[in-house]
XYZ file of N, CA and C in Angstrom:
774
model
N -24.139 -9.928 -1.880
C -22.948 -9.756 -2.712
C -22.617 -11.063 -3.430
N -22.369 -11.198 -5.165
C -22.011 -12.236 -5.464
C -20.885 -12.780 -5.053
N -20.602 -14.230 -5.902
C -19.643 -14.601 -4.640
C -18.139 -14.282 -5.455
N -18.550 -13.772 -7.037
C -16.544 -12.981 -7.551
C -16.498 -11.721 -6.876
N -17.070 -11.247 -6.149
C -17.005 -9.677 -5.764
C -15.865 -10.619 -4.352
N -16.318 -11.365 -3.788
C -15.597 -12.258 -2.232
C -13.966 -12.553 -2.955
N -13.831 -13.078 -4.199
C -12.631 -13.581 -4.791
C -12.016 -12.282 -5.286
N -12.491 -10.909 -5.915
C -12.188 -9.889 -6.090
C -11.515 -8.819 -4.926
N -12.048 -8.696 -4.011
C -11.400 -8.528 -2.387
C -10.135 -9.680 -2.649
N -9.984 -10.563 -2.751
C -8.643 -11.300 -1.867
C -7.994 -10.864 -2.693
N -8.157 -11.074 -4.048
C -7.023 -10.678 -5.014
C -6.391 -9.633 -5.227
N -7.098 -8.593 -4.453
C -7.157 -7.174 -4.515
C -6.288 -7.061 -3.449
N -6.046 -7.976 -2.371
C -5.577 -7.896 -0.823
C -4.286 -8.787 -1.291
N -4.030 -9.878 -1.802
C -3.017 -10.044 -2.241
C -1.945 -9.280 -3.264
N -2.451 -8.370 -3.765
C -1.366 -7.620 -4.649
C -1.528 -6.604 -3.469
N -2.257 -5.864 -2.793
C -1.814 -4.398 -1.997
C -1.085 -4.878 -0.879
N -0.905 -6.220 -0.324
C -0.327 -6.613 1.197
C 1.316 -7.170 0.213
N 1.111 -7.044 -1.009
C 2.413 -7.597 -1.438
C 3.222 -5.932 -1.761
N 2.377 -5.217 -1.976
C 3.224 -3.677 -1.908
C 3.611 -3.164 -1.120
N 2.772 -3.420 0.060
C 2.687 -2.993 1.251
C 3.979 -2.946 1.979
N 4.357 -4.720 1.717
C 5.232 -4.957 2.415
C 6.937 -4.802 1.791
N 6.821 -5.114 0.897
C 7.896 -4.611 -0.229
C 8.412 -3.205 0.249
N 7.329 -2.201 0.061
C 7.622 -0.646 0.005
C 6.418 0.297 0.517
N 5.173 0.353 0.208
C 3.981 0.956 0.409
C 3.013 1.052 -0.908
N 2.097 1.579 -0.496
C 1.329 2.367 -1.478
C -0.024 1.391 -1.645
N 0.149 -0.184 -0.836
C -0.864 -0.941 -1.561
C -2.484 -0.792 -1.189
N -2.250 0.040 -0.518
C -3.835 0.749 0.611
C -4.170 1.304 -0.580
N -3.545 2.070 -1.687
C -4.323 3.100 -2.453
C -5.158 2.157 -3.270
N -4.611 0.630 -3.442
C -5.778 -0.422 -4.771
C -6.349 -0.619 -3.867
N -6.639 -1.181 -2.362
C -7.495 -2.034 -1.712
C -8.571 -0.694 -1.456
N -8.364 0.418 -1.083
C -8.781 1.721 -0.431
C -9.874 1.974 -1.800
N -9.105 2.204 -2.640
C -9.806 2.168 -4.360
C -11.358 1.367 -4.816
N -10.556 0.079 -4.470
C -11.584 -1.019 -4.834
C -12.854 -0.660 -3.715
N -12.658 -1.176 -2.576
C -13.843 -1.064 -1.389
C -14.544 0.163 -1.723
N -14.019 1.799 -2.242
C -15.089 2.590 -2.443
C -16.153 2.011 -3.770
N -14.734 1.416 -4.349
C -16.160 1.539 -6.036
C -17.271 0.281 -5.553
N -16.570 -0.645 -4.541
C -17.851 -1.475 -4.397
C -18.987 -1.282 -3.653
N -18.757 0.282 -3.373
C -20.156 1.315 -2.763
C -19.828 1.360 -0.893
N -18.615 1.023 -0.557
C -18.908 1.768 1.087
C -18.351 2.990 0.816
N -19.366 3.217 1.558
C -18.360 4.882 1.850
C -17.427 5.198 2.225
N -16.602 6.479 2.195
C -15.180 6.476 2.163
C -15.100 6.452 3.376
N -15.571 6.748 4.092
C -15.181 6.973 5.757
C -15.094 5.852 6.375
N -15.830 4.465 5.894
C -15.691 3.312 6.496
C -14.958 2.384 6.119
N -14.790 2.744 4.080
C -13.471 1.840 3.537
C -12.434 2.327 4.175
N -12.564 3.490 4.751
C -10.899 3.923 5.362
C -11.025 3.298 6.594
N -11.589 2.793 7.510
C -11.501 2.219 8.787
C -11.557 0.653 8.454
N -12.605 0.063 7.496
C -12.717 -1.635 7.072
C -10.822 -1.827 6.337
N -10.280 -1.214 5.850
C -9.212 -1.570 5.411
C -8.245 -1.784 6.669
N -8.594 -1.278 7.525
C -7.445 -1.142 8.812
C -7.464 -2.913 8.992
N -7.870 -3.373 9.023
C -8.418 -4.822 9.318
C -7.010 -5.689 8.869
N -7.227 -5.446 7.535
C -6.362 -6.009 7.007
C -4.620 -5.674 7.041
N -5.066 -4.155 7.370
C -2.896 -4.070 7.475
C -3.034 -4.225 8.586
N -3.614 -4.783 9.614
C -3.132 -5.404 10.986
C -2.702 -6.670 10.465
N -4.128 -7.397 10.132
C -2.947 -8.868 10.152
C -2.199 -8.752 9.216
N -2.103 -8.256 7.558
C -1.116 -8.654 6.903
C 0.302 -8.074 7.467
N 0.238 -7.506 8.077
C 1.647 -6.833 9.039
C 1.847 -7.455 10.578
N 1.336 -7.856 10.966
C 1.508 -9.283 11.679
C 2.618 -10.617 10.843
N 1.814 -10.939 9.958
C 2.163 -12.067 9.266
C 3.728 -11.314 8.749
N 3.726 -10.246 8.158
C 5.149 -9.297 7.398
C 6.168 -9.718 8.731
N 5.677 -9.077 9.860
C 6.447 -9.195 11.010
C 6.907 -10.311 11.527
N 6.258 -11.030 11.463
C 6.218 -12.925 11.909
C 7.644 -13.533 11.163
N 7.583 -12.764 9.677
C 7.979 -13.573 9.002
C 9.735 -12.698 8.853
N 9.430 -11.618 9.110
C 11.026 -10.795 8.777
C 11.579 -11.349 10.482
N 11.030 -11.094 11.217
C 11.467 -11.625 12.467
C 12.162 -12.943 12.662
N 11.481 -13.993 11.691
C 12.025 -15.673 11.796
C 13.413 -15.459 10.803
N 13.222 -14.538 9.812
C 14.581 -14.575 9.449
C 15.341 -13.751 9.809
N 15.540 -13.029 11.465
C 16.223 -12.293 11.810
C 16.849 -11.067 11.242
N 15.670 -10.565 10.664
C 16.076 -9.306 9.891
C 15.937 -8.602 10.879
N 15.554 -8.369 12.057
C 15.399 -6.906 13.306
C 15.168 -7.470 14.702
N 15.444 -6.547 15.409
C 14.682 -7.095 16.486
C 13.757 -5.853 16.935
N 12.596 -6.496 17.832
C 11.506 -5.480 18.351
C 12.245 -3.949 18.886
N 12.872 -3.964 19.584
C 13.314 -3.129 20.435
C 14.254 -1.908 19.350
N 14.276 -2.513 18.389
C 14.871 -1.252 17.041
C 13.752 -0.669 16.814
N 12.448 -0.777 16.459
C 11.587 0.045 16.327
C 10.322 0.520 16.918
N 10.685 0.122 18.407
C 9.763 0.377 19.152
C 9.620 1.902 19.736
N 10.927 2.426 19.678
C 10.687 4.146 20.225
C 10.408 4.804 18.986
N 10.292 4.622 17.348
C 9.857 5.441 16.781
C 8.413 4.790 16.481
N 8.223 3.641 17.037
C 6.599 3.273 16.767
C 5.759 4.349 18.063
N 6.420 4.517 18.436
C 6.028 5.377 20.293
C 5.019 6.443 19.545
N 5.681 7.553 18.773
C 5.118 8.940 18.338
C 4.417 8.209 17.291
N 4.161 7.423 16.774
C 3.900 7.096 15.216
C 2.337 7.038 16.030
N 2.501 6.290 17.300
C 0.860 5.728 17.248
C 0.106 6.875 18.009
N 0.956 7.816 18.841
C 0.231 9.125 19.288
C -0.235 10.037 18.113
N 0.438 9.795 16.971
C -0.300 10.487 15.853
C -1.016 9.680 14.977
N -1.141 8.294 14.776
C -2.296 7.811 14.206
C -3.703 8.170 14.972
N -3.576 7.962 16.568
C -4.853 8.041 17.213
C -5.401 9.691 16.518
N -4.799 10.628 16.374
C -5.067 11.813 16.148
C -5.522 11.838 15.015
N -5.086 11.486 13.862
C -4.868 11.294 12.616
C -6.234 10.586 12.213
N -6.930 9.734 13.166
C -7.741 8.564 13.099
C -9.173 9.478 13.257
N -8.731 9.976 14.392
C -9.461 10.703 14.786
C -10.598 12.278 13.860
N -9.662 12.448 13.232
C -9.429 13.525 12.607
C -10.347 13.232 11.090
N -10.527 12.024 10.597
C -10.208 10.780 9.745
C -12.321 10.619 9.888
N -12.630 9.987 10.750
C -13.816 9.709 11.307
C -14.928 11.043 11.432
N -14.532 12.139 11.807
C -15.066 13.233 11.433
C -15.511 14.095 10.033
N -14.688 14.001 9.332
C -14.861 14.184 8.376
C -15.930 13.659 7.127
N -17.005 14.737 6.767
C -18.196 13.942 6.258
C -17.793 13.330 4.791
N -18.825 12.453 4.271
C -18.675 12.043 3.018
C -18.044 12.293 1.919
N -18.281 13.759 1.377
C -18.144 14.280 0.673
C -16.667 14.760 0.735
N -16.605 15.389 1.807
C -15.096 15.581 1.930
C -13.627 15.348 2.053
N -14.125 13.770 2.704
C -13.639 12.309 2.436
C -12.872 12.003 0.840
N -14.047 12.145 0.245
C -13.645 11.680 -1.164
C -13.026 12.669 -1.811
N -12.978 14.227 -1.530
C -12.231 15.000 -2.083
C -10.612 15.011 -1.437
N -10.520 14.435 -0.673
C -9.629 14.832 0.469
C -8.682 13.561 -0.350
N -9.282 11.918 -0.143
C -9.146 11.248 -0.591
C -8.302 11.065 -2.461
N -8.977 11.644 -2.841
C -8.350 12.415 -4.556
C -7.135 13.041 -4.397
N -7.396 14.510 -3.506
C -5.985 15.058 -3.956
C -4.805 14.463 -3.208
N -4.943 13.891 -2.387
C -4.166 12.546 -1.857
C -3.381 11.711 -3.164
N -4.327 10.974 -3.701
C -4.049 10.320 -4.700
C -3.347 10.601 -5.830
N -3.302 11.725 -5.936
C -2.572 12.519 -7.611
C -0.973 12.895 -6.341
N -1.151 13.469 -5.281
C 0.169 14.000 -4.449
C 0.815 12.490 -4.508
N 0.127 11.411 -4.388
C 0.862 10.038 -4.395
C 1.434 9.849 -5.515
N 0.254 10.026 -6.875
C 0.796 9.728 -8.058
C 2.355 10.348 -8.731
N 2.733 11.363 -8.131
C 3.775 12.158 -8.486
C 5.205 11.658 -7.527
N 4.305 10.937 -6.286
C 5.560 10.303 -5.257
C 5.676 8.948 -6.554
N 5.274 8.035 -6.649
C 5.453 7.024 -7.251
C 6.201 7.006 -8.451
N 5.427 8.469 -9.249
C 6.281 8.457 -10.408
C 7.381 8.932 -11.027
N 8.138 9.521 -9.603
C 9.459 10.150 -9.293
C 10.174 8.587 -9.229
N 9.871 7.696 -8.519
C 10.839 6.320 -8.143
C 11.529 6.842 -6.674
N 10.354 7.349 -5.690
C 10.735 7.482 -4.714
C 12.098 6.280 -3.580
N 11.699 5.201 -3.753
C 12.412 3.879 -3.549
C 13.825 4.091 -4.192
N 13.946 4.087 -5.458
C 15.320 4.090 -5.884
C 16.223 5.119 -5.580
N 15.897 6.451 -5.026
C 16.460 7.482 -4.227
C 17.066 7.239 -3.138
N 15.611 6.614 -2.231
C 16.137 5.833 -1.146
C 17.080 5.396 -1.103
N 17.208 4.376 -1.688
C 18.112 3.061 -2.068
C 19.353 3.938 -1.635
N 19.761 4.513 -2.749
C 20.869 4.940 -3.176
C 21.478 5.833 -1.598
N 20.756 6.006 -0.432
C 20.719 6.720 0.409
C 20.997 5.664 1.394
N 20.553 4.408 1.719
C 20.932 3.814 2.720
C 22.075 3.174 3.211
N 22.195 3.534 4.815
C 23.478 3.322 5.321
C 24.492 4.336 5.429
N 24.531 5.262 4.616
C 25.123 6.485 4.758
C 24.645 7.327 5.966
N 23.395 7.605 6.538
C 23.016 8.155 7.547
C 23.210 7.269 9.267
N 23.799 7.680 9.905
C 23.700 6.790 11.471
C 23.682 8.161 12.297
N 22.319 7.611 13.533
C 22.137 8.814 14.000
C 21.195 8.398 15.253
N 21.241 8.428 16.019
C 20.609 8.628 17.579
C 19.527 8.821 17.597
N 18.382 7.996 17.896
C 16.915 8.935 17.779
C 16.850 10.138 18.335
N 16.454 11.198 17.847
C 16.628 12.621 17.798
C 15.123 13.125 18.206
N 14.950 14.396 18.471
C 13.460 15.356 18.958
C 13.275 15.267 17.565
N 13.702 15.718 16.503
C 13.332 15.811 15.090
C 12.703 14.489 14.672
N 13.794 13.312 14.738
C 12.905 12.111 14.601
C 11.654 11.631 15.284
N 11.579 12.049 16.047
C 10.520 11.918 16.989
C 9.308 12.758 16.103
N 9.592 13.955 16.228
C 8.469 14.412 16.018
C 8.300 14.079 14.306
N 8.943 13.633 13.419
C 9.044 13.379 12.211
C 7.756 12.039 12.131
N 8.479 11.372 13.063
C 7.297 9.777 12.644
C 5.892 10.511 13.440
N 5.547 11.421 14.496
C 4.664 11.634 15.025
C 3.834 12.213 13.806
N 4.059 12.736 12.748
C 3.264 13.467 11.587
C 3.482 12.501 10.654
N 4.401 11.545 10.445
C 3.665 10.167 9.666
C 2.683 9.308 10.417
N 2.999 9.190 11.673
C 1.570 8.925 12.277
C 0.208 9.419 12.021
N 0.395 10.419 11.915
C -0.757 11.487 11.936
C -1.557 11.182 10.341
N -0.467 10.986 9.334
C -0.951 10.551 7.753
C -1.391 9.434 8.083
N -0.713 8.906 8.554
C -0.543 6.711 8.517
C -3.036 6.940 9.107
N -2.501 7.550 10.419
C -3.976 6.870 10.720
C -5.355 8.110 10.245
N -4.466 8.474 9.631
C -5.689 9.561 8.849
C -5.977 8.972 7.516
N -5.361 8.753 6.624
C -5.644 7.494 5.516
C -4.971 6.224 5.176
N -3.536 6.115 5.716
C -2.535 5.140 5.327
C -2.357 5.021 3.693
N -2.995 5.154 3.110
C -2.392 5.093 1.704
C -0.823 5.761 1.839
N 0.119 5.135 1.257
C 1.280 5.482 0.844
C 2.138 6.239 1.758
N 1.658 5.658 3.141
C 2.384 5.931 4.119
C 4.023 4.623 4.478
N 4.017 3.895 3.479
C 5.255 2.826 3.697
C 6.472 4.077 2.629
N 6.164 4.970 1.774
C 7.262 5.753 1.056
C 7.543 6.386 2.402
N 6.594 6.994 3.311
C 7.239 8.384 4.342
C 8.249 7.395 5.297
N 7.489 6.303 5.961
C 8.547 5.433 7.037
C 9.576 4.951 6.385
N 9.619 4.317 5.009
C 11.067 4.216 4.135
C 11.804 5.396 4.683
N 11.518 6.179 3.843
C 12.486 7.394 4.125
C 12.624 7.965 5.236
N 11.815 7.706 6.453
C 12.315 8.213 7.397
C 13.395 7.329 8.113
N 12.827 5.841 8.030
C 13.938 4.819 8.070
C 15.089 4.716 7.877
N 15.092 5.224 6.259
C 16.640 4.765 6.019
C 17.182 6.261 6.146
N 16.851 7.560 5.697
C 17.428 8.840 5.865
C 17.369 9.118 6.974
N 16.634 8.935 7.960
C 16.809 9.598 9.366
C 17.354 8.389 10.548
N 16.929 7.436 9.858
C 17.889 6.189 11.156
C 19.034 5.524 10.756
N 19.245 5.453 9.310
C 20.085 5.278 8.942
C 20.394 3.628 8.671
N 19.020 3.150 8.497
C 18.964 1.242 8.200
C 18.676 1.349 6.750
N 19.363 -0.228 6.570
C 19.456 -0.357 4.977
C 18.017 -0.963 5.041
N 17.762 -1.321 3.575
C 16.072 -1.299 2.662
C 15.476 -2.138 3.539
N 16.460 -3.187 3.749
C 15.676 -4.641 4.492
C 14.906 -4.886 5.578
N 16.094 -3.947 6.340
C 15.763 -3.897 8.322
C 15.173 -2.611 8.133
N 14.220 -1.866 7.107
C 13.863 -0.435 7.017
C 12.191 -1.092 7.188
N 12.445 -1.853 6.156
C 11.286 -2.654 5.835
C 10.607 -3.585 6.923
N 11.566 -4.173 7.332
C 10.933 -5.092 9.093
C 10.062 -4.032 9.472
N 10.895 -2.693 9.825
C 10.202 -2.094 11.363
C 9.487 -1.313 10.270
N 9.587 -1.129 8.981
C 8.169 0.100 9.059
C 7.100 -1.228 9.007
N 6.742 -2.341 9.291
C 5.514 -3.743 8.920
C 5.287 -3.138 10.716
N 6.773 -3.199 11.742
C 6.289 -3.385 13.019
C 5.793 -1.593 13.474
N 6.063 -1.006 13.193
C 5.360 0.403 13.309
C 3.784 0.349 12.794
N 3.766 0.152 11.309
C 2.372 -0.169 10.742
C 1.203 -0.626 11.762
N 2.076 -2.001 12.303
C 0.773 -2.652 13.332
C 0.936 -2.235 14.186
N 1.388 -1.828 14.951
C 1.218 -1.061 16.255
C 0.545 0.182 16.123
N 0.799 0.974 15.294
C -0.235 2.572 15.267
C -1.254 2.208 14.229
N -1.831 1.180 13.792
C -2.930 0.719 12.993
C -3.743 0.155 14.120
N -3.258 -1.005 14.967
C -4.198 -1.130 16.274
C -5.208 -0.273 16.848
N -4.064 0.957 17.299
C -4.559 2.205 17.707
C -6.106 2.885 17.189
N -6.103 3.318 15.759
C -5.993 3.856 14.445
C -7.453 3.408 14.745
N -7.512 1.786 14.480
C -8.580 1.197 14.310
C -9.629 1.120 15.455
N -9.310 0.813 16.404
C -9.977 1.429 18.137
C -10.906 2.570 17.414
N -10.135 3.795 16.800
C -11.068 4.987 16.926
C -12.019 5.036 15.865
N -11.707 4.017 14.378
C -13.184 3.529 13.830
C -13.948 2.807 14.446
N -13.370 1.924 15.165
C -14.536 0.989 15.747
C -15.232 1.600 16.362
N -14.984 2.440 17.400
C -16.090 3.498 18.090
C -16.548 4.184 17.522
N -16.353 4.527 16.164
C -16.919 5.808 15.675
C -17.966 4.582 14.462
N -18.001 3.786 14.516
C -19.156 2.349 13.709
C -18.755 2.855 12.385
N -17.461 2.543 11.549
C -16.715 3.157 10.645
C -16.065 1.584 9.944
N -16.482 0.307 10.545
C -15.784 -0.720 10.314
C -16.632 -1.748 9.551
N -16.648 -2.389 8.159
C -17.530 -3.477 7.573
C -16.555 -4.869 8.209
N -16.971 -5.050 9.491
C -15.889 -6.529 9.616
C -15.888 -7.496 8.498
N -17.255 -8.114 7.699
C -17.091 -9.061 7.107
C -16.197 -9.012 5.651
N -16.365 -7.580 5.246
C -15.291 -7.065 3.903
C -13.769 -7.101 4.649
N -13.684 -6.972 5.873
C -12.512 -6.433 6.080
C -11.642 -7.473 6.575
N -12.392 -8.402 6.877
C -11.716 -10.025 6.952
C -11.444 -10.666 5.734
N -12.063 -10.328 4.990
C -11.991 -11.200 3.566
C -10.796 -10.273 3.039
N -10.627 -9.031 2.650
C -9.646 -8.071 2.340
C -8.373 -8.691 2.770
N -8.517 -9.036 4.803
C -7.172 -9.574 5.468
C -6.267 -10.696 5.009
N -7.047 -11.618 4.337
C -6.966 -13.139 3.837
C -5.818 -12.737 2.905
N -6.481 -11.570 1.497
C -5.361 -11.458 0.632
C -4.061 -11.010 0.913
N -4.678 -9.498 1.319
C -3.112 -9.098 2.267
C -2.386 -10.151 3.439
N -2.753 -10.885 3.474
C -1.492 -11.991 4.625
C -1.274 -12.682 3.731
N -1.692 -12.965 2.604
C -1.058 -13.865 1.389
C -0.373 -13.285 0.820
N -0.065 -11.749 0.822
C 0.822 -11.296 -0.029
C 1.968 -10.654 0.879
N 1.551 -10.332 1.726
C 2.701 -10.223 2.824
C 3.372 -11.088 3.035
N 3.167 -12.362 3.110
C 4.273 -13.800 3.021
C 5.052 -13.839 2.026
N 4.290 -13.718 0.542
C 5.169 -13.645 -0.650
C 6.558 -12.901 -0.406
N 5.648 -11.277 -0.358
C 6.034 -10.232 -0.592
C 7.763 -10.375 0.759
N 7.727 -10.976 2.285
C 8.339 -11.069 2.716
C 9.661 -12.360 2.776
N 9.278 -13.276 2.262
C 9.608 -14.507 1.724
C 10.977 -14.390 0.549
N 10.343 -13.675 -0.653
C 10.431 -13.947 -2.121
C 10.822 -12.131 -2.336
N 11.863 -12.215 -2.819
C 11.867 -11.007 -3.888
C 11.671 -11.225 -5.654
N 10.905 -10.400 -6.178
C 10.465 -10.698 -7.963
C 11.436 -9.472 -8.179
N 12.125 -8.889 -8.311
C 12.454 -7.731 -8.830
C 12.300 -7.930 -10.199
N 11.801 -9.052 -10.817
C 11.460 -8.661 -12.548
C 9.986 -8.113 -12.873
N 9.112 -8.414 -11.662
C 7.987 -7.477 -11.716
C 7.761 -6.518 -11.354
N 9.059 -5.526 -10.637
C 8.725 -4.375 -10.388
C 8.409 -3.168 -10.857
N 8.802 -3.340 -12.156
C 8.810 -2.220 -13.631
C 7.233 -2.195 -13.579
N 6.578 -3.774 -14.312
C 5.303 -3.457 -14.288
C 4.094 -3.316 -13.388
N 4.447 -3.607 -11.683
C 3.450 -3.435 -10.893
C 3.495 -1.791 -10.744
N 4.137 -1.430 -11.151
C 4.623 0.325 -10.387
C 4.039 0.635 -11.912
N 3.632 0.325 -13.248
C 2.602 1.159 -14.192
C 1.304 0.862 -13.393
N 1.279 -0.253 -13.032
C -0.143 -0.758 -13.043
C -0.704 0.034 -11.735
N 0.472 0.456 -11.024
C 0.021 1.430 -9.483
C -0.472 2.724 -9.988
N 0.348 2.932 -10.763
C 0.549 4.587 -11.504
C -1.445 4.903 -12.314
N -1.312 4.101 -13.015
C -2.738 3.649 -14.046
C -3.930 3.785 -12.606
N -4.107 2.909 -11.698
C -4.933 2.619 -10.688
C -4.926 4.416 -9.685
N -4.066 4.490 -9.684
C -3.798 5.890 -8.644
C -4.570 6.855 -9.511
N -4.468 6.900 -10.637
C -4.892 8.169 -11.382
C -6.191 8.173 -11.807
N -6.481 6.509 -12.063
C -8.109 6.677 -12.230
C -9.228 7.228 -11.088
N -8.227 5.979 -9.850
C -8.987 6.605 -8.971
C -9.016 7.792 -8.568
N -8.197 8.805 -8.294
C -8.125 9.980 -8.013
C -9.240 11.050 -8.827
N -9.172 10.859 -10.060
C -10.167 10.887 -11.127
C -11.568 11.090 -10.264
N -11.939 9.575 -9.821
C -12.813 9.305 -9.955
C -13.559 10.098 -8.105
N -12.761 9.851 -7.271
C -12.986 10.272 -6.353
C -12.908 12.192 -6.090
N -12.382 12.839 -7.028
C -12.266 13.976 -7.452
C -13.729 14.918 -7.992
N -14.177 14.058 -8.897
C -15.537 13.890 -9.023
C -15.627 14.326 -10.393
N -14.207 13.942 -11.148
C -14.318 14.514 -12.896
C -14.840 14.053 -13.729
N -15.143 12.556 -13.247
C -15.979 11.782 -14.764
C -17.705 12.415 -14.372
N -17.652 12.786 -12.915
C -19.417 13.756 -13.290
C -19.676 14.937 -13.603
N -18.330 15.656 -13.527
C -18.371 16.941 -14.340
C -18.594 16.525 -15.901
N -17.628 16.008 -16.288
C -17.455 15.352 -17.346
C -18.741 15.001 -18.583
N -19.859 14.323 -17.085
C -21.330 14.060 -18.006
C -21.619 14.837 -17.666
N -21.955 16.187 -17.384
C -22.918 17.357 -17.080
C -22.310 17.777 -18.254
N -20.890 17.881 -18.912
C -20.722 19.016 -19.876
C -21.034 17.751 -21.130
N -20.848 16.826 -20.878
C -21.572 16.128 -22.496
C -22.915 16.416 -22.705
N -23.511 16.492 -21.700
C -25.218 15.941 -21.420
C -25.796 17.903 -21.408
């Protein structure tokens, strides 16, 4: 591998660990990139796990020093989250090539329509108004974002937002701590069941980690809210190609030119 494809990974890991941590969705560029650079989908979906461990480590490290949460707020809905990643993971690893990438697509367009609603600013407008007891409903609510989270994780930080702030009733900030400390805890899991299933490129998936913990610091550190207009086209643009592409329309596409 040349050595801009090595600088292409970080950069790629620094803008998705900076979405990541902000709000979600940044698995769908890193998830994106690693297929077009030829692994297969079944293992870019397990080599990416790599990286939202540590960059959600570092998210956590860092919302923690500024006392935005403490552990023990999101440790009973991380409980079901990681009994349904293992499942989810599971579920994830089976699934052959082909089906992967279709599965993978219509994923991507169901995202594209979350994103381009302004799922977040709904939110927003929602937090703090809800206070509420962890509930059987909540429970079983994060147990089926679990179940997404470790079956692909793409754009699994919109479902824990909202389950966060609409069902627990925490504002954006302390929503944001514990969905970084949920993330790594049912991603641990998640990743166990690629590693056994030989689903993992360690050396892509360390280099991937580098960017995402660089952007998870930013991203936890620093708010830009003047770049949020244009990272959310540039998500929108990326979501749709890929979906496109993993769909399998640009080869329909040359069969009907050709």
């Amino acid at each position: 591998m040349e050595w801009y494809y090595y600088l292409l990974i970080v950069l790629v890991g620094v803008f998705a660990g900076f979405l990541n941590t902000l709000a979600g969705s940044g698995s769908i560029i890193s998830l994106a990139m690693l297929m077009f650079m030829g692994l297969p989908a079944n293992v870019a979906n397990g080599t990416n796990r790599i990286a939202i461990i540590l960059q959600n480590m570092v998210g956590v490290s860092s919302f923690k020093k500024q006392k935005v949460f403490s552990f023990k707020e999101g440790i009973w809905l991380a409980l079901p989250a990681i009994v349904g990643s293992v499942l989810g993971a599971s579920l994830a690893v089976e699934i052959n090539e082909e089906m992967m990438q279709k599965t993978i697509g219509a994923l991507l367009i169901f995202l594209f329509l979350i994103v381009l609603y302004k799922p977040d600013a709904w939110v927003k407008g929602q937090a703090g108004l809800v206070r509420s007891k962890p509930s059987i409903v909540q429970v079983v609510i994060f147990f089926f974002i679990g179940v997404y989270g470790g079956f692909i994780q793409a754009g699994v930080g919109f479902f824990l937002l909202s389950g966060l702030v609409l069902g627990a009733g925490y504002d954006l900030v302390k929503a944001n701590a514990i969905k970084a400390l949920i993330i790594l805890l049912y991603t641990l899991f998640a990743l166990i069941v690629f590693i056994m299933n030989d689903q993992v490129d360690y050396k892509i998936g360390f280099i991937l980690a580098i960017g995402n913990m660089i952007g998870a610091y930013i991203a936890a550190n620093f708010a830009v809210s003047w770049g949020a207009k244009f990272v959310r086209y540039i998500l929108l643009a990326v979501i749709i190609f890929a979906s496109l592409k993993f769909l399998g329309v640009y080869e329909m596409l040359g069969l009907l030119a050709s």
